[in-house]
Steps between C-alpha positions, in 0.01 A plus 500: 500500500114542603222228416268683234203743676217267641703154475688356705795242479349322797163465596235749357324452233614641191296666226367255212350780283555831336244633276569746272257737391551793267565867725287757241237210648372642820168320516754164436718578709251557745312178468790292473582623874205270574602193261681300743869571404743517732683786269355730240725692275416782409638514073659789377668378250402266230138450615442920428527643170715807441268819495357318830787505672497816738148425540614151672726626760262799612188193553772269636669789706144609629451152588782444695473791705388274786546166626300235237340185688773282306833538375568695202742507287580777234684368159664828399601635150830341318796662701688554203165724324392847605178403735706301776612772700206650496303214628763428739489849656115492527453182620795391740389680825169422491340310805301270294794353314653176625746496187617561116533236256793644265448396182812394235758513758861420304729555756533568904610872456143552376333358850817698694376840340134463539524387849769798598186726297222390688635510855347758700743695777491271812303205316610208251375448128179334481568104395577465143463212309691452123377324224768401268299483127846491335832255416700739644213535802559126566867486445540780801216293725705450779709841521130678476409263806736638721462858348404627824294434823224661329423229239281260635456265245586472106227332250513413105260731243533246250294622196830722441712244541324316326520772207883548597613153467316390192328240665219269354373336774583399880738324519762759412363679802646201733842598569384854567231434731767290677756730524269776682388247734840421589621832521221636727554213736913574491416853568244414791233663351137256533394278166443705214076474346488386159408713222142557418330265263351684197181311435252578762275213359734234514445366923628168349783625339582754776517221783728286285737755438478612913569123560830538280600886661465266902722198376793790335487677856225785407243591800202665405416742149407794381139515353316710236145388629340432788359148391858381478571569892309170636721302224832664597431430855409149476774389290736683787322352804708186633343192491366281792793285433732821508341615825511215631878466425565834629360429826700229570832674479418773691349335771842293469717791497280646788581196682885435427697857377755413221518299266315172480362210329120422495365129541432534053862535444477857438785703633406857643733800569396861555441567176238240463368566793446886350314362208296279713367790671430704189268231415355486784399909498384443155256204587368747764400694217158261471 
């Protein structure tokens, strides 16, 4: 299993943001290159109506003909509908992709076939991420982990789930939220980001509902704006306390290998010792 493209299990710091930003956009796309994500994705899909669909991938395509100053990703067509393949065959080998979102994934044949279609002779798929939007997505979370070496992380789209599950308000997202958590860490695969929230004028609202994605296990979120990166990031950064915390155990896991117990009480293995670390490259972020 491989640690998702840019993050590492251990001790670099992992990406916070990912804004999205619609691909029949180009002057958008363009200026959210400069707004201080550490992802953009590029929309395809839902962001991009239907008789501006062709027009989409041929800006995005042209973009991505070279290297972009940050990472972009590309959120491709539904593979199930007639666009995907086409997006996937103009996009995949292009240098200034660092990955495709896959959007509605049910079931790990899906991510097996598009990473077997996208692989270049001599050279792997590009990193593909799923986002399960569906019961049936969530329900196969774990088997669409471990699809294949390709996927490098799994996220919810919840406004279809939403849809799919007749839900009325959060709290029937809870168990879902938790199971994709769990079943990206069981695969090996980094946190998953939370899903975007809708209301781009809601900062308040948006930093509660952050707080509550970081206590279920989330690590950063998708945005729809650039004035809801600084919020995203803040409610992700660790505290003083945290660093604080974090220092001590690796400084006394530095200082005795194995498994320990600091002066607090606390007991520290090597998987502690991990997490410690990841806190640590996040507080560099500042």
């Amino acid at each position: 299993m491989t640690a998702a493209a840019g993050v590492s299990q251990g001790s670099a710091a992992p990406p916070l943001t990912w804004l999205y930003v619609p691909g029949d956009r180009p002057r958008k796309v363009e200026r959210a290159l400069g707004a201080g994500a550490d992802v953009v994705v590029v929309d395809l899909e839902d962001a991009v109506a239907p008789e501006r669909k062709e027009y989409a991938r041929a800006a995005t395509a042209e973009l991505l003909g070279e290297p972009q100053p940050v990472p972009v990703h590309v959120r491709v067509n539904a593979l199930e509908g007639p666009l995907a393949a086409a997006d996937l065959a103009a996009l995949a080998a292009l240098p200034g992709l660092s990955g495709l979102r896959l959007p509605k994934v049910t079931s790990p044949a899906q991510v097996v076939r598009v990473a077997g279609g996208t692989a270049p002779a001599g050279r792997g798929a590009p990193a593909l991420y799923a986002l399960l939007e569906s019961a049936l997505g969530v329900e196969h979370a774990h088997a669409i982990a471990t699809a294949h070496p390709a996927l490098r992380g799994i996220a919810l789209g919840e406004a279809d789930l939403r849809a799919d599950l007749g839900l009325r308000d959060d709290a029937g997202l809870d168990w879902p939220r938790s199971r994709v958590v769990v079943a990206a860490r069981a695969a090996g695969l980094a946190p998953p980001p939370q899903s975007v929230h809708p209301d781009v004028r809601d900062p308040v609202g948006l930093a509660a509902s952050c707080e509550r994605g970081r206590a279920l296990g989330f690590l950063g979120r998708a945005a729809i704006h650039p004035r809801q990166l600084p919020v995203i990031e803040r409610a992700y950064l660790p505290t003083a306390e945290e660093v604080e915390r974090a220092r001590a155990v690796v400084e006394a896991a530095t200082a005795v290998p194995g498994a320990l117990a600091l002066a607090d009480g606390r007991f520290v293995d090597e998987a502690v010792v991990a997490a410690a670390r990841r806190t640590l490259a996040l507080a560099r972020r500042h």
